[in-house]
N, CA, C and O atoms as a GROMACS GRO file, in nm:
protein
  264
    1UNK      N    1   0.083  -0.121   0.000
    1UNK     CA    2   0.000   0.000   0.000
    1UNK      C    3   0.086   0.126   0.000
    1UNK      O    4   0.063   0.224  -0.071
    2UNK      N    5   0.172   0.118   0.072
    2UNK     CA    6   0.306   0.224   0.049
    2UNK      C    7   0.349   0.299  -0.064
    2UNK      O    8   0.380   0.418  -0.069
    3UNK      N    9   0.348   0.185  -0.185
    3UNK     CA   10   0.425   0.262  -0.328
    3UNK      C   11   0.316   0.294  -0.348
    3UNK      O   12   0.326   0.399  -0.411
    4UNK      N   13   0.167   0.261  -0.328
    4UNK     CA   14   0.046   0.258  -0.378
    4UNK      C   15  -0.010   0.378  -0.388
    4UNK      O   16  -0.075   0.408  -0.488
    5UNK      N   17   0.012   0.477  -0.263
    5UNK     CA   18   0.057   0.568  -0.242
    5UNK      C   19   0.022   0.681  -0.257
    5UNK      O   20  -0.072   0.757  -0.234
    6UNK      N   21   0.228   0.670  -0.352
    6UNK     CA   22   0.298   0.734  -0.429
    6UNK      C   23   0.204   0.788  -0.575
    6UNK      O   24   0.168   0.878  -0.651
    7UNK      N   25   0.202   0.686  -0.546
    7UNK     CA   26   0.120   0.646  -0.758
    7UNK      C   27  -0.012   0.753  -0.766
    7UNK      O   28  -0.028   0.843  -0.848
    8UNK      N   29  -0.109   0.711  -0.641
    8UNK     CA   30  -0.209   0.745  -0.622
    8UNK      C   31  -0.175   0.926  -0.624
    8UNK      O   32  -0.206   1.005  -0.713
    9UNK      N   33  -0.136   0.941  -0.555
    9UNK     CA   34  -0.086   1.150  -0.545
    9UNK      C   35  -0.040   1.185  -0.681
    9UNK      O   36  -0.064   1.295  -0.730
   10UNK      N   37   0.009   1.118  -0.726
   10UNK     CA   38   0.045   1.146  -0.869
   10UNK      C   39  -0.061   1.170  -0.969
   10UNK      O   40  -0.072   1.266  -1.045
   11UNK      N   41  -0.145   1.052  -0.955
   11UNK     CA   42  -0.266   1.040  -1.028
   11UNK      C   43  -0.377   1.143  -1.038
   11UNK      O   44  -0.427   1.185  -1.143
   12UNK      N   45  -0.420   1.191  -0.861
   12UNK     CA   46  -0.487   1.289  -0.848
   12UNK      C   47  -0.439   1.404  -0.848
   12UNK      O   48  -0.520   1.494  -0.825
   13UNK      N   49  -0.259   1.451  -0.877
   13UNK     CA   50  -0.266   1.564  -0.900
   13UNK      C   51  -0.289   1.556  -1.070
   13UNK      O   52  -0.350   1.653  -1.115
   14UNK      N   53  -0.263   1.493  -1.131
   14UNK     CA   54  -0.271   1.487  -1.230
   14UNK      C   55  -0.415   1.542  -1.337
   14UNK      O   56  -0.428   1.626  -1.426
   15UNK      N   57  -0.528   1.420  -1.252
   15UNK     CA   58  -0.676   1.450  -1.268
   15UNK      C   59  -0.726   1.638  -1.278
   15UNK      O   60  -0.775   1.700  -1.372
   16UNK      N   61  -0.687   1.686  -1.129
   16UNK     CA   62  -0.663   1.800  -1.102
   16UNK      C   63  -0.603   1.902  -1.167
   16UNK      O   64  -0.669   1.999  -1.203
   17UNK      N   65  -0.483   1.894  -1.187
   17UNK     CA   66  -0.436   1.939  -1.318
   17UNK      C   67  -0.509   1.998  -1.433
   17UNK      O   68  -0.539   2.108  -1.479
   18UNK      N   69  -0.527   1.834  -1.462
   18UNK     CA   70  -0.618   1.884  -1.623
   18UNK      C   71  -0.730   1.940  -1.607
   18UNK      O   72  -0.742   2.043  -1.673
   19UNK      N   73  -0.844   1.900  -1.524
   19UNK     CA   74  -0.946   1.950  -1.484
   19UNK      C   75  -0.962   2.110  -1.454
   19UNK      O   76  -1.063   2.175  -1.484
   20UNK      N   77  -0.857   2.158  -1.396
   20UNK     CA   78  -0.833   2.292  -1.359
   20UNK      C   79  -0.787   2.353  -1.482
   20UNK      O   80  -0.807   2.473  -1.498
   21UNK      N   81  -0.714   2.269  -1.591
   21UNK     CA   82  -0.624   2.379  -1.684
   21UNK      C   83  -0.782   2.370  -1.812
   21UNK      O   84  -0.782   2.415  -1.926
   22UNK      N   85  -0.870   2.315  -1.761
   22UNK     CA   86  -0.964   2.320  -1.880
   22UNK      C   87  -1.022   2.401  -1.863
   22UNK      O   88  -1.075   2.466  -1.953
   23UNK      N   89  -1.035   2.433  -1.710
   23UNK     CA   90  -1.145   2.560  -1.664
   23UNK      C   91  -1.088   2.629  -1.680
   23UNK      O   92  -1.142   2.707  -1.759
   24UNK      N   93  -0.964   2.670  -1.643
   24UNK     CA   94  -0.927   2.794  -1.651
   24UNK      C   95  -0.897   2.862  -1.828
   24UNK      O   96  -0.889   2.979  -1.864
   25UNK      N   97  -0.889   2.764  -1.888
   25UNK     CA   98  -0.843   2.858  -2.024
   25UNK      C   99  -1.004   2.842  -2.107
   25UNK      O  100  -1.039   2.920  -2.196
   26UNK      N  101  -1.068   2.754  -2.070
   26UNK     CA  102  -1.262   2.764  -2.100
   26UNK      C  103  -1.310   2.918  -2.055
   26UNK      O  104  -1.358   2.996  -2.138
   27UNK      N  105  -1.289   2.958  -1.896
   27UNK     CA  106  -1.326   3.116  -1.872
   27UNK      C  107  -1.277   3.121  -1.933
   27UNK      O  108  -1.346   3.099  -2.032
   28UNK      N  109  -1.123   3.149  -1.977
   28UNK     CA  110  -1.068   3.268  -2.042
   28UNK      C  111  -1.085   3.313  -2.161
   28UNK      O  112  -1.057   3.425  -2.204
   29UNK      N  113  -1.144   3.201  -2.229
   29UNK     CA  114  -1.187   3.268  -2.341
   29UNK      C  115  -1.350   3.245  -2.362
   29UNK      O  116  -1.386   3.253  -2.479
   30UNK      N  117  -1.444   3.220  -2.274
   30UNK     CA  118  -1.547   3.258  -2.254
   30UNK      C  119  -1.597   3.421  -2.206
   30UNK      O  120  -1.667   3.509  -2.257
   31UNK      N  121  -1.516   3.405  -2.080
   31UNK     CA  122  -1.552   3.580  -2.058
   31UNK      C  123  -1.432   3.664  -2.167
   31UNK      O  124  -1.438   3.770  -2.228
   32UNK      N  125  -1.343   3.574  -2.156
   32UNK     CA  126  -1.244   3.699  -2.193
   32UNK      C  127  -1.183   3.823  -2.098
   32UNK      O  128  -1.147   3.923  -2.160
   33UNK      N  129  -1.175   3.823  -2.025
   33UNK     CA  130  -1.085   3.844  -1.902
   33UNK      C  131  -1.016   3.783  -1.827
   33UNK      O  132  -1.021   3.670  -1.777
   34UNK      N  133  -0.942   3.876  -1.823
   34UNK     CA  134  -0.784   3.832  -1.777
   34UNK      C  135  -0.772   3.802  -1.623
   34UNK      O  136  -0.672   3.739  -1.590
   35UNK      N  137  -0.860   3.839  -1.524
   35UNK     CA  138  -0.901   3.846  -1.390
   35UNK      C  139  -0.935   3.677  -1.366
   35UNK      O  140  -0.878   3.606  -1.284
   36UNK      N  141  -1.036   3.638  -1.453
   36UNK     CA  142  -1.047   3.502  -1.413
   36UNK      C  143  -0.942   3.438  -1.458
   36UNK      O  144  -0.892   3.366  -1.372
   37UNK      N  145  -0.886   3.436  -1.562
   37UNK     CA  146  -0.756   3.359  -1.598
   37UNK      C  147  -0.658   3.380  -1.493
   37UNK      O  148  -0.586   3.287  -1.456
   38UNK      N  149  -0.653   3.471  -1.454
   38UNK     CA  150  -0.566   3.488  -1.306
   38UNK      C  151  -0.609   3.407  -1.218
   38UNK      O  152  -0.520   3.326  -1.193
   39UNK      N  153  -0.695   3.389  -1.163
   39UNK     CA  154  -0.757   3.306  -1.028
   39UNK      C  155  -0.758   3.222  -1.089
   39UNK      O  156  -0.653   3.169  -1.054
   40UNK      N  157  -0.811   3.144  -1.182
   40UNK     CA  158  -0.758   2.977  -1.184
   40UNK      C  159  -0.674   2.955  -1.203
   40UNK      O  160  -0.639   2.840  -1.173
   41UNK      N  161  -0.559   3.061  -1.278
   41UNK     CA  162  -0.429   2.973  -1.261
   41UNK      C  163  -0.397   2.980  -1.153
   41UNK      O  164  -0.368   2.866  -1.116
   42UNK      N  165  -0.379   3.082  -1.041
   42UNK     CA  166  -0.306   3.083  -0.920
   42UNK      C  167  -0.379   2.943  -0.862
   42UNK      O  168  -0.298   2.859  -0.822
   43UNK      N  169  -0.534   2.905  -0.850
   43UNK     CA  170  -0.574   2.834  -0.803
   43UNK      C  171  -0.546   2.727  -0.827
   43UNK      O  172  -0.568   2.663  -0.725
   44UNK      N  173  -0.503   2.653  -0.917
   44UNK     CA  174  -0.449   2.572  -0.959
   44UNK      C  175  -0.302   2.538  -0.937
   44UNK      O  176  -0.244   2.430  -0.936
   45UNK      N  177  -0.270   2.633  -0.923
   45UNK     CA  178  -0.104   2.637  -0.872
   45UNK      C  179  -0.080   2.615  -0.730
   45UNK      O  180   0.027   2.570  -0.687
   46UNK      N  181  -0.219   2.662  -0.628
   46UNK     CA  182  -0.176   2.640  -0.504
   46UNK      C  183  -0.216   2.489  -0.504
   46UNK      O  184  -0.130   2.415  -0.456
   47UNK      N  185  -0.323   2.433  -0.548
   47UNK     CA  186  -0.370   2.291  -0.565
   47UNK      C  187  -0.218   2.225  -0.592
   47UNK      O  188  -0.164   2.158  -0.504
   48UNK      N  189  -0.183   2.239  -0.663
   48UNK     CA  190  -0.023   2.157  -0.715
   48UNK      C  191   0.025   2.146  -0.621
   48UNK      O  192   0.033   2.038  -0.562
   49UNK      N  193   0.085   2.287  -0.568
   49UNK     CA  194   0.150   2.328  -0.406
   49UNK      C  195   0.150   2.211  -0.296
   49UNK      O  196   0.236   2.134  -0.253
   50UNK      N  197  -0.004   2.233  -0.265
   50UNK     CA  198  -0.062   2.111  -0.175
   50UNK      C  199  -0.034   1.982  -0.178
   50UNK      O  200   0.030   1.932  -0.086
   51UNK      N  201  -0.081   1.905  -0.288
   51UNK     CA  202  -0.048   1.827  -0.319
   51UNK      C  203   0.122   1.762  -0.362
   51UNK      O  204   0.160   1.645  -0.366
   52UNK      N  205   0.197   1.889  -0.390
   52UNK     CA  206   0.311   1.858  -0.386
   52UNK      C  207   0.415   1.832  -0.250
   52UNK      O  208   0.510   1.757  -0.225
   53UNK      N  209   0.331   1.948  -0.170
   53UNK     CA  210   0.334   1.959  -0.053
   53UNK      C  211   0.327   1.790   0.040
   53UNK      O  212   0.410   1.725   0.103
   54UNK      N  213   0.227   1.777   0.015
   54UNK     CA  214   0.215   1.604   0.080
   54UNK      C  215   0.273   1.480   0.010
   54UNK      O  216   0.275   1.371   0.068
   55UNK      N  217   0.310   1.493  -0.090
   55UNK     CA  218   0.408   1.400  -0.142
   55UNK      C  219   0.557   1.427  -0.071
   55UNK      O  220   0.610   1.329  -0.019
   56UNK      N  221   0.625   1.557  -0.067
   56UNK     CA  222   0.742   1.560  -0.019
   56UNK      C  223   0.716   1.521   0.145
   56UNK      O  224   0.793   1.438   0.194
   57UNK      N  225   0.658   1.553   0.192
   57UNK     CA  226   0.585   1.515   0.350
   57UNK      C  227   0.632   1.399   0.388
   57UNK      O  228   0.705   1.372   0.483
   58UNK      N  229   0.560   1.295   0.263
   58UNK     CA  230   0.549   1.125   0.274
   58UNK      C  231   0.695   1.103   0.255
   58UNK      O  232   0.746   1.040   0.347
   59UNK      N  233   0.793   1.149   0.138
   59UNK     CA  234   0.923   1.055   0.115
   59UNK      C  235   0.992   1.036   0.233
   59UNK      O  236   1.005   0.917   0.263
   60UNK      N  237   1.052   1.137   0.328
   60UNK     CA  238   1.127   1.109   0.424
   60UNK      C  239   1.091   1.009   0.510
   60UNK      O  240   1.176   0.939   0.565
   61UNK      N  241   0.967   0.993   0.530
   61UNK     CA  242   0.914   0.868   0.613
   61UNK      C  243   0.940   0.738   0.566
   61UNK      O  244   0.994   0.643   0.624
   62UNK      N  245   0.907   0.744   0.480
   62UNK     CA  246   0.919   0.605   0.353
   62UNK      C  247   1.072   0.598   0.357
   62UNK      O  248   1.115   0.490   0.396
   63UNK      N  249   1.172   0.701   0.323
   63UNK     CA  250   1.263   0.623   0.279
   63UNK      C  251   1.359   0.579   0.436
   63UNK      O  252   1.452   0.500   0.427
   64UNK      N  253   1.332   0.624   0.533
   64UNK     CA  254   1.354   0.578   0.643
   64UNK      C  255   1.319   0.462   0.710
   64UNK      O  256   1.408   0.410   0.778
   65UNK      N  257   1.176   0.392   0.707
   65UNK     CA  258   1.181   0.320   0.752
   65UNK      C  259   1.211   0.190   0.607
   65UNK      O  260   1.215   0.073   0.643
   66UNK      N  261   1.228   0.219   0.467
   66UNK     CA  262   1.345   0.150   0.442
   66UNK      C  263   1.493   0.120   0.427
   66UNK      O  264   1.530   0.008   0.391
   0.00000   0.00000   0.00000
């Protein structure tokens, strides 16, 4: 379940990712302002953050107790 994981955080940032980069460039050229293209990308960027965030979290544990 360990590497299982790994895989898994990968996966859902991934999902996330795309999901977010569809919305955000869908507003942007729906409204056409540059304001929403701002907030989903930042929003999307802190999502990454997070999630990147808890992956680096997990390695040190993992590679310690192997």
């Amino acid at each position: 379940m360990k590497k299982y994981r790994r895989l898994i955080l990968v996966l859902i940032l991934a999902i996330v990712f795309v999901v977010n980069k569809e919305y955000f460039f869908g507003s942007f050229l729906y409204a056409g302002k540059l304001g929403a293209f701002l907030t989903s990308t930042i929003g999307s960027f802190i999502v990454m953050l997070a999630f990147t965030g808890l992956g680096v979290l997990s390695y040190p544990k993992k590679d310690k107790r192997d």
